[in-house]
Coordinates of N, CA and C in Angstrom, one line a residue:
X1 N -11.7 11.1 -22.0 CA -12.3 10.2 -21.0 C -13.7 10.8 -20.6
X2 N -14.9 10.1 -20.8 CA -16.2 10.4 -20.3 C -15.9 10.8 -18.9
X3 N -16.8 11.7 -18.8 CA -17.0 12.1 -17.3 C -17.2 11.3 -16.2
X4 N -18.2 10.6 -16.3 CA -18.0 9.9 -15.8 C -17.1 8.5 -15.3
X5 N -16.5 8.2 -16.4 CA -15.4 7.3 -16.1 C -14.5 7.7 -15.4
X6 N -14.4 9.2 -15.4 CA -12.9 10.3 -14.4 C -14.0 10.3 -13.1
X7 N -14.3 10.3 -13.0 CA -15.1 10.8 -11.5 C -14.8 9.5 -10.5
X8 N -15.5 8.3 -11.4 CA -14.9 7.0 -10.9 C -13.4 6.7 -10.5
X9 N -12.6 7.0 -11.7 CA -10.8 7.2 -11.3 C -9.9 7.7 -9.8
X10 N -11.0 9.1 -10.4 CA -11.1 9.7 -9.4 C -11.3 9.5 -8.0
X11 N -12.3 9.0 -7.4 CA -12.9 8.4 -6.1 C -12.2 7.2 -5.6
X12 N -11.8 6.2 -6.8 CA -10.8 5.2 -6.6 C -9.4 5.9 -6.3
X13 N -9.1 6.9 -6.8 CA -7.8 7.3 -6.2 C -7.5 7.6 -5.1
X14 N -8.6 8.2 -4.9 CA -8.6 9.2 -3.3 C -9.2 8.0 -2.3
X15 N -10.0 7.0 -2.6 CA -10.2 6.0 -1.4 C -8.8 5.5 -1.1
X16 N -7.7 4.9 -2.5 CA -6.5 4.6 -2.2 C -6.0 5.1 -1.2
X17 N -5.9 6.4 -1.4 CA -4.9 7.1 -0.4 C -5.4 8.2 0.8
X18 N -6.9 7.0 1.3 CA -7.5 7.3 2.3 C -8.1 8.1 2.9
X19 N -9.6 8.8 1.6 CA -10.3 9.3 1.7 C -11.8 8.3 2.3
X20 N -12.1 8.3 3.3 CA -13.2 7.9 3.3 C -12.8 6.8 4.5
X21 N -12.0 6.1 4.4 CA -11.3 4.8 5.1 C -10.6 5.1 6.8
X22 N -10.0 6.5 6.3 CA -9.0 6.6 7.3 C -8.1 6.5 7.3
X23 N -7.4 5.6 6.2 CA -5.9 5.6 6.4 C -5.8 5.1 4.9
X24 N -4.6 5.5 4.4 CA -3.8 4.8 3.0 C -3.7 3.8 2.7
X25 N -4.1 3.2 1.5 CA -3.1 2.0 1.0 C -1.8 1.6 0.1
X26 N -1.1 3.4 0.3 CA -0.1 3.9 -0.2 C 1.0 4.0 0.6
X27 N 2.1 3.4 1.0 CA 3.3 3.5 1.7 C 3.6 5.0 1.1
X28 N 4.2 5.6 2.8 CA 4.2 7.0 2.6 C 3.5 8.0 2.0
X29 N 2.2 7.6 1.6 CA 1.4 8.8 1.0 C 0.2 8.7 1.9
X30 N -1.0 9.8 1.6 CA -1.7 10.2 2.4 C -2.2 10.0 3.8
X31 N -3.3 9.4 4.2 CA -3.8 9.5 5.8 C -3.5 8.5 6.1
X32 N -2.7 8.2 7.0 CA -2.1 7.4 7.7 C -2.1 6.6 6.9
X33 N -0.5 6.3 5.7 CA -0.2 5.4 5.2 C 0.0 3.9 6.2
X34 N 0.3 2.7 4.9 CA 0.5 1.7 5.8 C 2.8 1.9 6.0
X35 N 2.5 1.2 7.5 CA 4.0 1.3 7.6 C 4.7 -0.3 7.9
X36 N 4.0 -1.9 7.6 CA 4.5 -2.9 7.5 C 4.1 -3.2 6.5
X37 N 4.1 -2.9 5.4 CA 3.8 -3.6 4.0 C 5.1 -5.3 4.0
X38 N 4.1 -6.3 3.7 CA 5.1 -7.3 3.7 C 5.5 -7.7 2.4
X39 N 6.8 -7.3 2.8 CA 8.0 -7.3 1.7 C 9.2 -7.8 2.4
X40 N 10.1 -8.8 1.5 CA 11.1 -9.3 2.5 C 12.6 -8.3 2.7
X41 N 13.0 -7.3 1.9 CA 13.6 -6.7 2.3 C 13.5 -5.6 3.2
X42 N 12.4 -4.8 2.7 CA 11.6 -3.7 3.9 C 11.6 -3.7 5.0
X43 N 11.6 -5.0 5.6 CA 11.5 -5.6 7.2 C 13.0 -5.7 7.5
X44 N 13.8 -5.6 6.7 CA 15.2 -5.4 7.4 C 16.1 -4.4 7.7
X45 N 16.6 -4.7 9.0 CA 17.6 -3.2 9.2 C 18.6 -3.0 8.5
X46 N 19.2 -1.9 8.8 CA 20.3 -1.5 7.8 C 21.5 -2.9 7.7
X47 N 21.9 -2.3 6.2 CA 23.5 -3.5 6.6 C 24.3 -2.7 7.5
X48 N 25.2 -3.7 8.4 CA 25.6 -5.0 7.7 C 24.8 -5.9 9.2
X49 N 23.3 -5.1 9.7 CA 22.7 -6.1 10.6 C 21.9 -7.0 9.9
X50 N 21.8 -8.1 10.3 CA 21.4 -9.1 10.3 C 20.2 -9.1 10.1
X51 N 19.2 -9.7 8.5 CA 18.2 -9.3 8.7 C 17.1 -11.2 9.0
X52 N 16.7 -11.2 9.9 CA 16.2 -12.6 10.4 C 14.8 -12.8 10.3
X53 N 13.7 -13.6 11.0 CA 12.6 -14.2 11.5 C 11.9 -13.0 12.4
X54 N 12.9 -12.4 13.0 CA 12.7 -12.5 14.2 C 12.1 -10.4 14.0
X55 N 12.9 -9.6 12.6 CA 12.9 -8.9 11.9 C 11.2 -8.6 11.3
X56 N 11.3 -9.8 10.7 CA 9.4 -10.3 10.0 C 8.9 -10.3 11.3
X57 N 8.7 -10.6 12.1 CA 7.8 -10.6 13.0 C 7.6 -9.4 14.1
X58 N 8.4 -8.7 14.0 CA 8.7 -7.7 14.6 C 6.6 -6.9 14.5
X59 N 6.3 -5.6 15.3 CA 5.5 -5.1 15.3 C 5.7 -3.8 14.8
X60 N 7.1 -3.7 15.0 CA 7.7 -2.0 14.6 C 7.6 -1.7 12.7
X61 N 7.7 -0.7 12.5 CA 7.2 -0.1 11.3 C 8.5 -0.7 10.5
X62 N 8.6 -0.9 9.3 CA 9.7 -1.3 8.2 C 10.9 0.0 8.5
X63 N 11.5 -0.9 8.9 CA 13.1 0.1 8.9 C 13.2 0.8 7.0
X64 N 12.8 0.0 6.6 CA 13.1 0.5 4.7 C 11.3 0.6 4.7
X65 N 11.4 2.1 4.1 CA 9.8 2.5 3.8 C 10.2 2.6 2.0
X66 N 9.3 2.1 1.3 CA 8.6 1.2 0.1 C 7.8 2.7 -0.1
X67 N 8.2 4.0 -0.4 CA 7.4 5.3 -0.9 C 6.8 4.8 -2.2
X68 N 5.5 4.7 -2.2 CA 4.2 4.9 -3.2 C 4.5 3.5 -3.6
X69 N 4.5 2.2 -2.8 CA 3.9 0.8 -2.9 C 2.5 1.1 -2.7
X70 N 1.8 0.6 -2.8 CA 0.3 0.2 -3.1 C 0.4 -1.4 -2.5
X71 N -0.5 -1.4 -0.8 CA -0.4 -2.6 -0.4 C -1.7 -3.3 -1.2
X72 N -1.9 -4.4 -0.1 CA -2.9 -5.4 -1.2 C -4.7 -4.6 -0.7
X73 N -4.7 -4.1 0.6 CA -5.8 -3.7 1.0 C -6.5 -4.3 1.7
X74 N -7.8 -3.9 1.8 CA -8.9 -4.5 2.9 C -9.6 -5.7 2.3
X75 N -10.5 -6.5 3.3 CA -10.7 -7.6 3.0 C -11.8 -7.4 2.2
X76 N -12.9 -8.3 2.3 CA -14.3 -8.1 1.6 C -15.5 -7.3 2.2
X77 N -15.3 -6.7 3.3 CA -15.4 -6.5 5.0 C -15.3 -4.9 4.8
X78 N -14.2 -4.4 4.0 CA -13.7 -3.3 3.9 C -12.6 -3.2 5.6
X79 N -12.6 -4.5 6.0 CA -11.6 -4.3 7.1 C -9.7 -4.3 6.6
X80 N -9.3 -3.5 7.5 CA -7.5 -3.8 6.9 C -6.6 -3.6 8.0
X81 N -5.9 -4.0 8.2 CA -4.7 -4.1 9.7 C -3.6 -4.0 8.7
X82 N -2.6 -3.2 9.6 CA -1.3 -2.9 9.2 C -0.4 -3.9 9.6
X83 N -0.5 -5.2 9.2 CA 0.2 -6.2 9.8 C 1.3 -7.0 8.8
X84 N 2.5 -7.2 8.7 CA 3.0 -7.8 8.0 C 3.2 -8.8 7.4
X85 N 2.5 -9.4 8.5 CA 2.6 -11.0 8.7 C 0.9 -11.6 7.4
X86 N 0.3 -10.1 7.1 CA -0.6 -10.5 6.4 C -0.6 -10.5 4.9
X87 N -0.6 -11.4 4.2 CA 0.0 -11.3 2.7 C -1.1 -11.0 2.0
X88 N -2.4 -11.1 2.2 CA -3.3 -10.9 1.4 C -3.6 -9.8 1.8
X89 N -3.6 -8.4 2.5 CA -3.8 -7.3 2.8 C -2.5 -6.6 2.9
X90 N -1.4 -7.0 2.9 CA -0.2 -5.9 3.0 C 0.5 -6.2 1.9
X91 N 0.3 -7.5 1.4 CA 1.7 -7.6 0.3 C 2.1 -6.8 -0.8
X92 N 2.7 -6.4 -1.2 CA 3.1 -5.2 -2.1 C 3.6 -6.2 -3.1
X93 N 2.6 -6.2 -4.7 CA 3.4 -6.4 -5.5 C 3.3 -6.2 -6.5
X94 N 3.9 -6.4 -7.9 CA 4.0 -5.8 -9.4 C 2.2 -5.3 -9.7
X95 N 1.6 -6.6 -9.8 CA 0.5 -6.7 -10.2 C -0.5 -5.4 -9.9
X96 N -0.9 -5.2 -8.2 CA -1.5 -4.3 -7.9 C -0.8 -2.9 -8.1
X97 N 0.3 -2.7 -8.3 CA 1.1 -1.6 -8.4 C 1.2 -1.1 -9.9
X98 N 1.0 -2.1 -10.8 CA 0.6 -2.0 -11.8 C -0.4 -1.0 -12.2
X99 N -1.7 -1.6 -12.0 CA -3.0 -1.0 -12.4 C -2.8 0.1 -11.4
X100 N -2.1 0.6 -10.2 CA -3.0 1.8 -9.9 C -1.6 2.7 -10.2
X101 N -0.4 2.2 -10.8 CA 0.3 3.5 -11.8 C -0.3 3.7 -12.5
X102 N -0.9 3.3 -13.2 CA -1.8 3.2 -15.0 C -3.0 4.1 -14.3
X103 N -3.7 3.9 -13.6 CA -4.7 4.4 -13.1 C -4.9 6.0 -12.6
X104 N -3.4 5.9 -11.9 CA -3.1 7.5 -11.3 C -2.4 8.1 -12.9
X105 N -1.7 7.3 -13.7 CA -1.3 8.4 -14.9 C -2.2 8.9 -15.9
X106 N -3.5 8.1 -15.9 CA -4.8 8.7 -16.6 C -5.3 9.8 -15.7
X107 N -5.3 9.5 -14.7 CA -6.2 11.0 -14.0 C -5.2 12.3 -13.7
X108 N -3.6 12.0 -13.2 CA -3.3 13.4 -13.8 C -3.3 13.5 -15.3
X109 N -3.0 12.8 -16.4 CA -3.2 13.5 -17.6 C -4.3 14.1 -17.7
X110 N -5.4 14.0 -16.8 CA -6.9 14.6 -17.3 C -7.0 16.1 -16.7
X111 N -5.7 16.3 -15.6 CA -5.4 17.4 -15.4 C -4.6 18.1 -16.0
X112 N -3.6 17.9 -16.7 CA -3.1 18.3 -17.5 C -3.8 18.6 -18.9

Protein backbone atom coordinates (compact mmCIF):
# COMPACT_ATOMS: atom_id res chain seq x y z
CA UNK A 1 0.00 0.00 0.00
CA UNK A 2 1.54 3.51 -1.02
CA UNK A 3 2.12 5.61 1.75
CA UNK A 4 0.13 7.63 1.14
CA UNK A 5 -3.04 5.71 0.64
CA UNK A 6 -2.18 4.31 4.53
CA UNK A 7 -1.93 7.63 6.02
CA UNK A 8 -5.47 8.35 4.49
CA UNK A 9 -6.77 4.79 5.99
CA UNK A 10 -5.27 5.75 8.61
CA UNK A 11 -6.93 9.31 9.55
CA UNK A 12 -10.27 7.78 8.31
CA UNK A 13 -9.88 5.31 11.06
CA UNK A 14 -9.06 7.37 13.86
CA UNK A 15 -11.81 10.21 12.80
CA UNK A 16 -14.15 6.94 13.01
CA UNK A 17 -13.50 6.35 16.34
CA UNK A 18 -13.29 9.91 17.30
CA UNK A 19 -10.15 11.59 16.79
CA UNK A 20 -10.74 15.02 15.93
CA UNK A 21 -14.76 14.94 16.38
CA UNK A 22 -15.08 14.10 19.96
CA UNK A 23 -16.88 11.27 20.04
CA UNK A 24 -17.11 7.73 17.97
CA UNK A 25 -19.00 6.38 15.36
CA UNK A 26 -18.23 2.96 16.72
CA UNK A 27 -20.62 1.43 19.30
CA UNK A 28 -18.42 0.70 22.28
CA UNK A 29 -15.22 1.77 20.96
CA UNK A 30 -13.29 4.92 21.41
CA UNK A 31 -14.29 8.61 22.62
CA UNK A 32 -17.46 8.67 23.53
CA UNK A 33 -18.93 5.99 21.45
CA UNK A 34 -22.56 6.30 20.14
CA UNK A 35 -25.02 4.57 22.70
CA UNK A 36 -28.62 4.71 20.58
CA UNK A 37 -27.56 3.37 17.40
CA UNK A 38 -31.04 2.63 15.68
CA UNK A 39 -31.56 -0.80 15.42
CA UNK A 40 -34.78 -2.60 16.29
CA UNK A 41 -33.60 -5.09 18.58
CA UNK A 42 -30.89 -3.02 20.58
CA UNK A 43 -33.68 -0.77 21.82
CA UNK A 44 -35.08 -3.69 23.61
CA UNK A 45 -34.99 -4.87 27.19
CA UNK A 46 -34.20 -8.07 28.18
CA UNK A 47 -36.69 -11.12 27.57
CA UNK A 48 -39.19 -11.93 28.47
CA UNK A 49 -40.01 -7.74 28.78
CA UNK A 50 -41.84 -6.43 26.36
CA UNK A 51 -40.06 -4.76 23.76
CA UNK A 52 -42.63 -1.72 22.29
CA UNK A 53 -42.80 2.04 20.69
CA UNK A 54 -42.48 3.28 23.61
CA UNK A 55 -38.77 1.35 24.04
CA UNK A 56 -37.71 3.21 20.40
CA UNK A 57 -38.47 6.23 21.77
CA UNK A 58 -37.08 6.02 24.87
CA UNK A 59 -33.82 8.69 25.48
CA UNK A 60 -31.93 6.01 27.59
CA UNK A 61 -28.87 4.29 25.96
CA UNK A 62 -29.72 0.70 24.16
CA UNK A 63 -30.24 -1.85 26.83
CA UNK A 64 -28.39 -4.35 24.03
CA UNK A 65 -24.96 -2.47 23.05
CA UNK A 66 -24.10 -3.44 19.13
CA UNK A 67 -19.85 -3.65 20.18
CA UNK A 68 -18.03 -2.35 16.93
CA UNK A 69 -21.32 -1.30 14.79
CA UNK A 70 -20.35 1.54 12.80
CA UNK A 71 -23.34 4.11 12.97
CA UNK A 72 -24.34 6.03 9.74
CA UNK A 73 -22.54 9.38 11.07
CA UNK A 74 -22.59 13.11 10.74
CA UNK A 75 -24.47 15.02 8.33
CA UNK A 76 -22.91 17.16 5.53
CA UNK A 77 -22.37 19.82 8.40
CA UNK A 78 -20.09 17.37 10.10
CA UNK A 79 -22.97 17.68 12.75
CA UNK A 80 -24.22 14.15 14.62
CA UNK A 81 -26.68 13.52 17.68
CA UNK A 82 -26.91 10.34 19.36
CA UNK A 83 -30.42 9.90 18.61
CA UNK A 84 -32.25 6.91 17.60
CA UNK A 85 -34.95 8.10 16.25
CA UNK A 86 -32.34 9.21 13.47
CA UNK A 87 -31.92 6.73 10.63
CA UNK A 88 -29.71 8.61 8.48
CA UNK A 89 -27.05 9.32 11.31
CA UNK A 90 -27.49 6.30 13.66
CA UNK A 91 -28.64 3.48 11.64
CA UNK A 92 -26.37 0.62 11.79
CA UNK A 93 -26.10 -1.42 8.74
CA UNK A 94 -24.43 -4.24 6.47
CA UNK A 95 -23.41 -1.69 3.98
CA UNK A 96 -21.50 0.84 6.08
CA UNK A 97 -20.16 -1.88 8.31
CA UNK A 98 -18.88 -3.39 5.41
CA UNK A 99 -16.40 -0.97 4.00
CA UNK A 100 -15.06 0.06 7.32
CA UNK A 101 -14.29 -3.91 8.26
CA UNK A 102 -12.47 -3.99 4.91
CA UNK A 103 -10.94 -0.82 5.74
CA UNK A 104 -9.73 -1.49 9.37
CA UNK A 105 -8.34 -5.12 8.03
CA UNK A 106 -6.00 -3.31 5.47
CA UNK A 107 -4.55 -1.01 8.11
CA UNK A 108 -3.81 -3.53 10.73
CA UNK A 109 -2.34 -5.91 8.06
CA UNK A 110 -0.05 -2.84 7.31
CA UNK A 111 0.94 -3.31 10.84
CA UNK A 112 1.49 -6.58 10.79
Amino acid sequence: MPQEAFEFAESQMNYILGDGSGHSYVVGWGNNPPQRPHHRAASCPDRPAECDWDNYSSGDPNPQVLNGALVGGPDQNDVWYDDRTNFQTNEVTDDYNAGFQTALAAVNQAFN
